[in-house]
Short mmCIF file of C-alpha atoms in Angstrom, two decimals:
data_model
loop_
_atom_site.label_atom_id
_atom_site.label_comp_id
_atom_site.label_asym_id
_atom_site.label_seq_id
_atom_site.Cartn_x
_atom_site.Cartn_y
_atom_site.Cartn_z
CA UNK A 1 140.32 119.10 100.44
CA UNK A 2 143.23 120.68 102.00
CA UNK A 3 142.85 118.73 104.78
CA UNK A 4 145.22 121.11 106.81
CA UNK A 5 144.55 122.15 111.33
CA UNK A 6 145.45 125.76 112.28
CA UNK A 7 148.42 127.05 114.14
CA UNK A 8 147.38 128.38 117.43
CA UNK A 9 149.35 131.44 117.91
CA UNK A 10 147.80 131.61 121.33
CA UNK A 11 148.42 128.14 123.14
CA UNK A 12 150.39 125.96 120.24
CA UNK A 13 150.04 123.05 122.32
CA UNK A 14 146.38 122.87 122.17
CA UNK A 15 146.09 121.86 118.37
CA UNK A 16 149.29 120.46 117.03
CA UNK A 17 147.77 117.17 118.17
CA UNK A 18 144.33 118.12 116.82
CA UNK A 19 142.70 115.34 114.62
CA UNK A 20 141.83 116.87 111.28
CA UNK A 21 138.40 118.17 111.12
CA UNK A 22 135.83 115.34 108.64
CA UNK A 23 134.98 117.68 106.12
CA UNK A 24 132.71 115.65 104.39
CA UNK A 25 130.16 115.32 108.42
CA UNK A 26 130.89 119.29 108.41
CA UNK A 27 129.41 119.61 104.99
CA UNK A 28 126.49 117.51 106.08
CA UNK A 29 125.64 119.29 109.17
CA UNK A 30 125.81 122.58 107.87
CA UNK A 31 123.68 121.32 104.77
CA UNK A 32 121.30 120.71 107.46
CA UNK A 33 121.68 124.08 109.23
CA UNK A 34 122.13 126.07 105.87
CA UNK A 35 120.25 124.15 103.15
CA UNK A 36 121.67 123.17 99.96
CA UNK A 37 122.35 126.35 98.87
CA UNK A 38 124.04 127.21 101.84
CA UNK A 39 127.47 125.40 101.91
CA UNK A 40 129.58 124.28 99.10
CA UNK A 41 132.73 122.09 98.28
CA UNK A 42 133.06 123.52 94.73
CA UNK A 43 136.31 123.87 94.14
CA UNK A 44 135.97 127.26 91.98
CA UNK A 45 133.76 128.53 94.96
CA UNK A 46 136.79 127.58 97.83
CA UNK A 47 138.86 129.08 95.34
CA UNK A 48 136.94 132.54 94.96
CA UNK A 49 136.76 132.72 98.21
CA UNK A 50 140.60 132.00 99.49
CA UNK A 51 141.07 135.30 97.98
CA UNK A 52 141.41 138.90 98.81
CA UNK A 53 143.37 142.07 97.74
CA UNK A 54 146.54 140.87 98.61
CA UNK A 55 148.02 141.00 94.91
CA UNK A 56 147.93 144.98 95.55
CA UNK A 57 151.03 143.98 97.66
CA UNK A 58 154.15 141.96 95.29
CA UNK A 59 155.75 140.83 98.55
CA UNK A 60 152.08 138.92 99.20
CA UNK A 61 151.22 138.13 95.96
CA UNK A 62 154.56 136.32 95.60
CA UNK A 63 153.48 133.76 98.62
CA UNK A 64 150.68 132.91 97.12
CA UNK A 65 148.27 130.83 97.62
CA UNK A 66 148.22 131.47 101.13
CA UNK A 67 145.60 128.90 101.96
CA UNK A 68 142.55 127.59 100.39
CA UNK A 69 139.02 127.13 101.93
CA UNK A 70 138.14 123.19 102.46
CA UNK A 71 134.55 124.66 102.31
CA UNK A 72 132.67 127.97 102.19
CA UNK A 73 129.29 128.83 103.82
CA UNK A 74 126.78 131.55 103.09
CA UNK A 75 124.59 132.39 106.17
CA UNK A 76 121.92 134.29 105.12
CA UNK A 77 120.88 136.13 108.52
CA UNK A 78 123.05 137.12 111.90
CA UNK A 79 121.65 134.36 113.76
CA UNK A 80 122.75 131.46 110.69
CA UNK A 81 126.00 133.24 111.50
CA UNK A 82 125.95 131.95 114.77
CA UNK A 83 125.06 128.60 114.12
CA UNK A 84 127.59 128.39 110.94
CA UNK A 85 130.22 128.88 113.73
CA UNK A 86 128.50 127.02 116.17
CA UNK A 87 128.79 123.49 114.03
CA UNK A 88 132.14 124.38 112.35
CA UNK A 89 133.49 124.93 116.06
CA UNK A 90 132.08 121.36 116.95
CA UNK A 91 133.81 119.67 114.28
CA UNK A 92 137.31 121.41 115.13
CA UNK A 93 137.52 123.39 112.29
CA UNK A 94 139.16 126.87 111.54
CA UNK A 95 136.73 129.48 110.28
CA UNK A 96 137.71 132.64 108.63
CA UNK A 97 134.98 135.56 108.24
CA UNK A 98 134.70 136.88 104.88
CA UNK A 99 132.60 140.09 103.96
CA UNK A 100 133.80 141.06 100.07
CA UNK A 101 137.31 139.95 100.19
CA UNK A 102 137.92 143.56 98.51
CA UNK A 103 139.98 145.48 101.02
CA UNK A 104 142.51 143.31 102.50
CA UNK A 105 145.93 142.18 102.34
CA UNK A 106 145.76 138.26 103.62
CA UNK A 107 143.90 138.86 106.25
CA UNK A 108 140.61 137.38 104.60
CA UNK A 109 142.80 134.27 103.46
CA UNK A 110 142.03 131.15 105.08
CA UNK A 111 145.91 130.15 105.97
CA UNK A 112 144.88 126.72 107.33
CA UNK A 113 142.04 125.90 105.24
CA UNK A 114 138.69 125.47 106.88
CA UNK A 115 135.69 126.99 106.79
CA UNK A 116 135.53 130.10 105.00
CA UNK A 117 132.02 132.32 106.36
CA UNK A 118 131.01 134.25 103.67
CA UNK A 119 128.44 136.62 104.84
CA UNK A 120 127.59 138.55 101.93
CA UNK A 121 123.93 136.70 102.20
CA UNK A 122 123.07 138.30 105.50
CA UNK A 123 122.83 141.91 104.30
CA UNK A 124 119.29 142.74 106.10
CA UNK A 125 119.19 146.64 107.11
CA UNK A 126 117.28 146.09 110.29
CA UNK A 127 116.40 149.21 111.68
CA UNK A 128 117.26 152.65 111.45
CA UNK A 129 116.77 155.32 114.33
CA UNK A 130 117.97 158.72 115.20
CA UNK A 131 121.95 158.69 115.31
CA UNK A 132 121.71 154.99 114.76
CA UNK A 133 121.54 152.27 111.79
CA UNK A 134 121.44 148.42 113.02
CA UNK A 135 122.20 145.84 109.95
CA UNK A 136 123.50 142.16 109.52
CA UNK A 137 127.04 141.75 108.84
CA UNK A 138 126.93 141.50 105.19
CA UNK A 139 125.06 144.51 104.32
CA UNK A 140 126.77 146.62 101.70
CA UNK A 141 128.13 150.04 103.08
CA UNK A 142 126.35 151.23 99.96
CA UNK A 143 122.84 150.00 101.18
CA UNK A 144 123.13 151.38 104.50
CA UNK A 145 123.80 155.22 103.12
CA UNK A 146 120.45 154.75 100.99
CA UNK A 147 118.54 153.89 104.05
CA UNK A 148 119.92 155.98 106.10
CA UNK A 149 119.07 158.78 103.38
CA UNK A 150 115.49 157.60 103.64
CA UNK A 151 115.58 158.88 106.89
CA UNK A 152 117.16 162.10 106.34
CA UNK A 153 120.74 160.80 107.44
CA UNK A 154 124.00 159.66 106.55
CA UNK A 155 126.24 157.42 107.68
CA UNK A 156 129.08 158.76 109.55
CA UNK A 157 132.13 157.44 107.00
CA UNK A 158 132.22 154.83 104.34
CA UNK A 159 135.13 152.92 103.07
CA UNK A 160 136.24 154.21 99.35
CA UNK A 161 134.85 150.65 98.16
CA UNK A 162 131.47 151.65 98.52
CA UNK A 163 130.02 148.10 98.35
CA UNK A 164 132.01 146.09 100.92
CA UNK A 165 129.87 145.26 103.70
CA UNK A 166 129.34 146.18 107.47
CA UNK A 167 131.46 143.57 108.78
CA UNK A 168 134.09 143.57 106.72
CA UNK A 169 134.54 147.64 106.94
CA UNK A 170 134.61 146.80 110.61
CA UNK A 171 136.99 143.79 110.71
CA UNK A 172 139.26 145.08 108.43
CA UNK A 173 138.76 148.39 107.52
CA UNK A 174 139.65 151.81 109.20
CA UNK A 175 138.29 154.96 107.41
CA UNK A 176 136.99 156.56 104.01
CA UNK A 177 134.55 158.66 103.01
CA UNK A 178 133.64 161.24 106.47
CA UNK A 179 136.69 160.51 108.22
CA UNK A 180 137.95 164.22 107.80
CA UNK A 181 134.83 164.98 110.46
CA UNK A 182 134.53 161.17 112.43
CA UNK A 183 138.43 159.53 112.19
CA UNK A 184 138.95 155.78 112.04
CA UNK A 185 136.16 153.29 112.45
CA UNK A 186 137.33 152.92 116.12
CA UNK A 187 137.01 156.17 117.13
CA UNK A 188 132.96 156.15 117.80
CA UNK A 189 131.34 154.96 115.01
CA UNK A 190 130.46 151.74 116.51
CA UNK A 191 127.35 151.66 118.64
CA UNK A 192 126.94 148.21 119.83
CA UNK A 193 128.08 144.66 117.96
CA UNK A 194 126.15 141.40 118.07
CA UNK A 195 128.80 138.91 117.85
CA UNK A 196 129.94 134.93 117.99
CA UNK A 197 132.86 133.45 119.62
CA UNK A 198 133.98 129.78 120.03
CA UNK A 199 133.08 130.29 123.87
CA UNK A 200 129.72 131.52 123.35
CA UNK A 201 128.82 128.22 121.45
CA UNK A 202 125.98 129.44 118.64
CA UNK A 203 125.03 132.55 120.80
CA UNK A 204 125.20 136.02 119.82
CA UNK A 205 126.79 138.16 122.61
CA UNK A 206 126.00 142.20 122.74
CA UNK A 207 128.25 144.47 123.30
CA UNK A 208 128.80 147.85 123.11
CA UNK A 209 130.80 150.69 124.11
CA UNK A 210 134.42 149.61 124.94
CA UNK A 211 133.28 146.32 124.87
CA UNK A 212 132.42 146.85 121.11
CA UNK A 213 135.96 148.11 120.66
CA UNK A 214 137.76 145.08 121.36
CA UNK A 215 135.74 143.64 117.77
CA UNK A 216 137.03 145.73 115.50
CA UNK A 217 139.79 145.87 112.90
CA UNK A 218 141.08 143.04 114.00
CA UNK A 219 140.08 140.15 111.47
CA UNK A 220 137.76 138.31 113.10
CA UNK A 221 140.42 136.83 115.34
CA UNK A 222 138.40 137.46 118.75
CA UNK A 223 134.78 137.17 117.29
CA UNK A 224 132.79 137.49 114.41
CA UNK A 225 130.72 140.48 113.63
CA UNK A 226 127.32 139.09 112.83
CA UNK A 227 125.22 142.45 113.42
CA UNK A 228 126.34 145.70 114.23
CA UNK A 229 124.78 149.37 115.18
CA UNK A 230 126.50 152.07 113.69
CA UNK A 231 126.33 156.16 113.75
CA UNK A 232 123.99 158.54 111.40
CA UNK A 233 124.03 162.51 111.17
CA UNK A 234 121.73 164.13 109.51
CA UNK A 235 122.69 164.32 105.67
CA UNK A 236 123.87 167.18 103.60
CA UNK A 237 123.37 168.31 100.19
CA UNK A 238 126.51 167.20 98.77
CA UNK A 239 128.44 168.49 95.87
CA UNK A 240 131.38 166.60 93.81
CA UNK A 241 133.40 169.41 92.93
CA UNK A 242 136.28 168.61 90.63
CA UNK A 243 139.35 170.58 89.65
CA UNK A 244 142.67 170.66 88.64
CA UNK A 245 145.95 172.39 88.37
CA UNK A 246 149.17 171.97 86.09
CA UNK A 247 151.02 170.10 88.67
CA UNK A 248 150.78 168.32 92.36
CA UNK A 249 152.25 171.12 93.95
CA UNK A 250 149.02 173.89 93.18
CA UNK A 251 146.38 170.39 94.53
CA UNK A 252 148.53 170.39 97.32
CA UNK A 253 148.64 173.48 97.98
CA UNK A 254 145.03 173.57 98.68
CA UNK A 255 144.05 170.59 100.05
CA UNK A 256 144.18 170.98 103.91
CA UNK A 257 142.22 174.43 103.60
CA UNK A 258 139.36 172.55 101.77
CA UNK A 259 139.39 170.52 104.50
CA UNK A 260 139.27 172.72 107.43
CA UNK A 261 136.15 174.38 105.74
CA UNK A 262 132.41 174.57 107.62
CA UNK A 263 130.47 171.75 107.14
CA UNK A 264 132.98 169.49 107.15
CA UNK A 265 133.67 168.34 103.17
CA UNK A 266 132.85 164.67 103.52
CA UNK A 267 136.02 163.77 101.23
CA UNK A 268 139.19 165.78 99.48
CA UNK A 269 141.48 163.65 97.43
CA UNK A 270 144.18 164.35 95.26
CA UNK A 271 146.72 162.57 92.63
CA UNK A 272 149.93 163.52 90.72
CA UNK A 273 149.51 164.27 87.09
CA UNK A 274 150.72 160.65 85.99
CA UNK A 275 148.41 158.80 88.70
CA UNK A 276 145.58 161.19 87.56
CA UNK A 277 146.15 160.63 83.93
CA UNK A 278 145.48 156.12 85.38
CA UNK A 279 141.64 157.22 86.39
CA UNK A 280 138.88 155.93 84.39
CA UNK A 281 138.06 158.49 82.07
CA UNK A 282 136.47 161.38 82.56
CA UNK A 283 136.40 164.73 81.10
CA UNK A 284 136.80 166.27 84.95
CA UNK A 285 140.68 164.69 84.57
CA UNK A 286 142.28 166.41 81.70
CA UNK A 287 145.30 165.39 80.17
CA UNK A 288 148.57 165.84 81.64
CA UNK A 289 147.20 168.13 84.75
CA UNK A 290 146.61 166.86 88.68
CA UNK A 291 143.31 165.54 89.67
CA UNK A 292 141.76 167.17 92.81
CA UNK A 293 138.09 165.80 94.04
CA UNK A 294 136.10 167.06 96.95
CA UNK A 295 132.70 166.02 98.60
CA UNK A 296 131.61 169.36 99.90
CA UNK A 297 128.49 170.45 101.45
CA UNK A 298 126.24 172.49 98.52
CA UNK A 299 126.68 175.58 100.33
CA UNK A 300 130.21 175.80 100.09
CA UNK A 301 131.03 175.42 96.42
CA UNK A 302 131.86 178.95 95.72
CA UNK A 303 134.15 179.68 98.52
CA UNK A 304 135.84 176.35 97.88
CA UNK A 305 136.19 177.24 93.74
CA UNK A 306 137.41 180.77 94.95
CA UNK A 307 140.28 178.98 97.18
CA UNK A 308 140.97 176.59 94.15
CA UNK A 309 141.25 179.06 91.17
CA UNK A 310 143.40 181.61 93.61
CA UNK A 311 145.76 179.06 94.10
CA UNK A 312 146.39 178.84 90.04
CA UNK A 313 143.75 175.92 89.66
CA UNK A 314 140.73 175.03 87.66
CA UNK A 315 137.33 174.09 87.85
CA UNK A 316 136.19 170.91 85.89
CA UNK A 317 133.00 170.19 87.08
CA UNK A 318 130.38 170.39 89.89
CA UNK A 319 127.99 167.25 89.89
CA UNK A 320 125.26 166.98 91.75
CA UNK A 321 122.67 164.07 92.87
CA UNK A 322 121.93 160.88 95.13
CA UNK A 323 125.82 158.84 93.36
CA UNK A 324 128.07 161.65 93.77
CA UNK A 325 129.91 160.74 96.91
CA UNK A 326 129.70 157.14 95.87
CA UNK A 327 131.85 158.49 92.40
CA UNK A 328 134.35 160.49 94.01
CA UNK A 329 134.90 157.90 96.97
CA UNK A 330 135.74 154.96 94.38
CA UNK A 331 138.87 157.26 93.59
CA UNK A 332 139.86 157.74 97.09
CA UNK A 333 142.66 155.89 99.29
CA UNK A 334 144.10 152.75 97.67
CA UNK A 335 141.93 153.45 94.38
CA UNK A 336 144.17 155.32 92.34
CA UNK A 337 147.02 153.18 93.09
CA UNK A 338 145.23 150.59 92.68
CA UNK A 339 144.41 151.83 89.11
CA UNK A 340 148.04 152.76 88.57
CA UNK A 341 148.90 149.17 89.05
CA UNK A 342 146.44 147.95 86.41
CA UNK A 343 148.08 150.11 83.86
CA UNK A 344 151.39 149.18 84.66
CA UNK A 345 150.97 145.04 85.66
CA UNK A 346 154.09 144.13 88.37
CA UNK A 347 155.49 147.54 88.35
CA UNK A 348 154.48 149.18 91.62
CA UNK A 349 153.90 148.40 95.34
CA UNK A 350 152.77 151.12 98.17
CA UNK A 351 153.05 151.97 101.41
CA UNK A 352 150.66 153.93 103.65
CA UNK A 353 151.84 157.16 104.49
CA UNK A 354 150.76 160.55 106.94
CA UNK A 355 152.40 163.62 107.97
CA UNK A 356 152.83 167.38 107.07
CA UNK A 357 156.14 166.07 105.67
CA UNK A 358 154.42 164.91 102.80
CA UNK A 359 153.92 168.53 101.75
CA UNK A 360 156.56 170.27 103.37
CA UNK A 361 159.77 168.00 102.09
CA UNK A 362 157.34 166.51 99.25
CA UNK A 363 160.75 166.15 97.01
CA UNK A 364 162.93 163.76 99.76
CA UNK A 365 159.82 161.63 100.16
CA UNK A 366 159.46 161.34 96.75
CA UNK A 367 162.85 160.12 96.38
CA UNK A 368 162.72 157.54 98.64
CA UNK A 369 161.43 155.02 96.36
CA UNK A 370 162.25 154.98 92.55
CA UNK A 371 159.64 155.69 90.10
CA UNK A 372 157.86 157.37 93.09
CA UNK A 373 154.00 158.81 92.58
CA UNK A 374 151.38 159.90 95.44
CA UNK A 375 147.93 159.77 96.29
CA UNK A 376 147.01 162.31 98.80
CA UNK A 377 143.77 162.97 101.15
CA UNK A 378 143.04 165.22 103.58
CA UNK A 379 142.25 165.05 107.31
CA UNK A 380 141.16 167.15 109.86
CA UNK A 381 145.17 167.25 111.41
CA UNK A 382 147.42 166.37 108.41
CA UNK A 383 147.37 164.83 105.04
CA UNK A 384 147.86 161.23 104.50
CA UNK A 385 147.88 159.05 101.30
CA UNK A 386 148.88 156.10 99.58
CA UNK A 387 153.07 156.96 97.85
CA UNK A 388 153.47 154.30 95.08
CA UNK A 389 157.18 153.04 94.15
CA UNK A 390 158.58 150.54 91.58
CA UNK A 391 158.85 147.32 93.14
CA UNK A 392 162.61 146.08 93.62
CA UNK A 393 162.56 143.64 96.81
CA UNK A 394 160.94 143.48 100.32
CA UNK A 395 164.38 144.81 101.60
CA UNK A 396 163.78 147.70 99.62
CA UNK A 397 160.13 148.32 101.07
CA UNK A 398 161.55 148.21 104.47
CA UNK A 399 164.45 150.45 103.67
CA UNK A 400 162.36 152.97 102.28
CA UNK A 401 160.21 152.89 105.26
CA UNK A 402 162.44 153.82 107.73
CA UNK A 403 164.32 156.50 105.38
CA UNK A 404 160.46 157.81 105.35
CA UNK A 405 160.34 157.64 109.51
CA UNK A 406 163.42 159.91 109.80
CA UNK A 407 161.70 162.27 107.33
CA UNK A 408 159.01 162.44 109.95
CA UNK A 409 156.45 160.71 107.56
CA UNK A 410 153.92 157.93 109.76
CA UNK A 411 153.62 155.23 107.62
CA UNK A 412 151.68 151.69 107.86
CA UNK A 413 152.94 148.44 105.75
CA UNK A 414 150.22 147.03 103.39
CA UNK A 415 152.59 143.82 103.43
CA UNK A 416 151.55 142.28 106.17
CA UNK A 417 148.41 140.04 107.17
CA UNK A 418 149.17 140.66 111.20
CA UNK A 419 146.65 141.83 113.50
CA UNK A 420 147.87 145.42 114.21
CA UNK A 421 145.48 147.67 116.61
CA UNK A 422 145.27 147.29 120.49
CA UNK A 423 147.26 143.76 119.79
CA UNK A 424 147.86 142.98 123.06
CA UNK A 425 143.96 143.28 124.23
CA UNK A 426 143.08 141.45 121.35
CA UNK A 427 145.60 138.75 122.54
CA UNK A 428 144.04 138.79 125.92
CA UNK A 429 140.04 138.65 124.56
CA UNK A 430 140.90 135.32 121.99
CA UNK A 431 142.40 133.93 124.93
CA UNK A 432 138.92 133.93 126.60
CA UNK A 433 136.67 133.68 122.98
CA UNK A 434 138.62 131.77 121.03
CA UNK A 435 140.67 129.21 123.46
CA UNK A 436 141.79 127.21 120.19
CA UNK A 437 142.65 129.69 118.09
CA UNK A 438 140.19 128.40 115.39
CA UNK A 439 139.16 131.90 114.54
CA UNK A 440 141.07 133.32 110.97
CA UNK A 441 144.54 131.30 112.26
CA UNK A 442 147.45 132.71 111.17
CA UNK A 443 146.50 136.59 111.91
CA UNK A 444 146.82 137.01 115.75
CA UNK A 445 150.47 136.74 116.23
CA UNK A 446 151.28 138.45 120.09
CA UNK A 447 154.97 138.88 118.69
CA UNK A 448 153.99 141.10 115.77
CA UNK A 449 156.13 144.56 115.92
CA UNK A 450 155.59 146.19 112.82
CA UNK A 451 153.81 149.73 112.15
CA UNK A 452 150.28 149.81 113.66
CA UNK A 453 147.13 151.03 112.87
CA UNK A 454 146.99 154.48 113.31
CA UNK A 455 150.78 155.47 112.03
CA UNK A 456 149.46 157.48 109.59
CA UNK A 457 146.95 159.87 111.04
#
């Protein structure tokens, strides 16, 4: 065991003198709490779980490890949660949250060691009302949508990997599949949060509202999501449309008038022909053309193939049935990157990007990095999307990014594991919930300046 205390970012004077936490009473008590089953010192399971998707980013991946867990828990309901944090809090130990580990870039990795929560156990769907679903934090996003469709609803947005959980979309995620009609995660998808601090010593605090707010995206660092209450709407028939055209420019062309059509398409992504060509295979991507896929309401699939084939493009396919948003939203946002990378091992990085400049002066941001490709979604404003370079240095990241600011494109850094939305309330709630910092250490730094959450939109 690793043996290691956290940094307090918050008050560094109230744990460099901390006694290391006695791993071995931690994994007793929490044997007790959990059962057996529920805690383990394995080292392949502290290893599987002192991982997330920071190898998507080469300036991460070549820090790594970052940390590994001293031990990993599995609460298997919200209130377990609690007590998990409860006893690890007791003993002095750090505790990092831990939904799927799928989405992140560090910001799941337990820096210090620790106690890693893993609440992928506690994935009850609780209740579901009108406008409203309540689940435990581990719930996959993918479980909630099928209840919700039970009901004759749909969850508001979805993160483009499908089966990440509740928790972790709200800790660490921002927006997906819906966010052309809803935004981020922030903006009024949560209803009202059940969650555990340090402070509240094994109790589960409600909040909601503003309250809620102060929650999300931010890691864990202020409180961990045990059980949340999100939005519903009532569902539509969806269709997954696919098309394509002979280059970017014709899927460009089209993409922000897909997006402004009525209902709302739920999802309208694009590639380049190379990044297209990197999908798994499908007949709806032919060779050596540019990949467009929309989620669009059934009722709209011949004006939308009438805007596509006017602007020079072609209809592949139009799929219907209870998976088809779950298809098309696997190849949405970091996805296709994320596929170009596998094809091409240690070639790439990325960088978050937003702005009509991505359309209108497509060929200067495309120069910006060498070997340059882009992934492109609409919004209801602007387009944003994910522009892929080959990987030289982290100078040459952060060169490129401001070259891209004076071209008037937003862009957010992947390469960082920094807590970057409303930092300075965050700053002021840990203070309160978390006087030790032993919540995720290493994420809440009050000096961070780099591009925020919300650059790109």
């Amino acid at each position: 065991m690793t043996g290691a205390t956290p940094t307090d970012v918050l008050d560094p004077a109230a744990t460099v003198a901390a006694p290391t936490p006695d791993y071995a009473a931690l994994e007793a008590d929490l044997a007790a709490a959990l059962g057996p089953r529920g805690i383990s010192s394995d080292p392949r399971q502290r290893e599987k779980a002192s991982v997330d998707g920071a190898r998507m980013s080469p300036i991460i991946a070549e820090q790594l490890p970052l940390g590994v867990a001293d031990l990993v828990a599995f609460p298997a309901d919200a209130e377990q949660i609690a007590e998990t944090v409860r006893i690890a809090v007791a003993h002095g130990a750090p505790v990092t949250p831990r939904g799927k580990g799928t989405g992140n870039y560090g910001q799941a990795i337990p820096m210090p060691g620790g106690l890693v929560l893993d609440t992928s156990r506690a994935r009850a769907v609780v209740e579901v009302g009108d406008g409203w679903i309540t689940a435990e934090a581990g719930a996959p996003m993918a479980t909630l949508e099928l209840a919700a469709r039970q009901h004759g609803q749909q969850l508001w947005m979805y993160p483009s990997t499908v089966h990440s959980t509740l928790g972790g979309f709200l800790s660490g995620g921002s927006g997906g599949t819906g966010s052309i009609a809803h935004g981020s995660n922030h903006e009024g998808f949560v209803v009202a949060l059940d969650v555990v601090t340090p402070a509240s010593d094994g109790r589960l605090v409600h909040v909601d509202g503003d309250d809620a707010l102060g929650y999300v995206h931010n890691y864990g660092t202020a409180g961990i999501i045990a059980r949340a209450t999100v939005r519903l709407e009532p569902a539509n028939d969806w269709r997954g449309l696919y098309a394509s055209f002979d280059d970017f420019t014709g899927s460009m062309s089209v993409l922000q008038r897909l997006a402004a059509l009525q209902p709302t398409p739920r999802l309208v992504s694009a590639d380049d022909p190379h990044v297209s060509a990197q999908l798994p295979p499908d007949p709806a991507f032919p060779e050596g053309r540019s990949s467009l896929r929309t989620i669009i309401d059934a009722s709209l699939v011949d004006e939308a193939s009438r805007i596509i084939t006017d602007a020079g493009g072609r209809i592949e396919d139009v799929r219907e049935g209870p998976q088809v948003s779950a298809a098309i939203s696997v190849l949405s946002y970091n996805h296709p990157i994320e596929w170009l990378q596998k094809s091409e091992p240690g070639v790439y990085f990325h960088v978050e990007v937003g702005g009509d400049a991505l359309i209108d002066r497509h060929d200067e941001v495309m120069a910006v990095y060498p070997g340059a490709h882009l992934h492109i979604e609409a919004t209801a404003l602007r387009p944003i999307g994910m522009l892929a370079g080959v990987y030289e240095s982290p100078e040459q990241v952060a060169d490129g990014i401001a070259a891209l600011t004076a071209l008037g494109v937003g862009v957010h850094s992947p390469h960082q594991w920094n807590v970057d939305f409303r930092l300075p309330e965050t700053v002021a709630l840990a203070r309160s919930t978390d006087p030790r910092g032993l919540l995720n250490p290493g994420k809440l730094n009050p000096d961070y300046a780099g591009p925020v959450k919300g650059s790109i939109r």
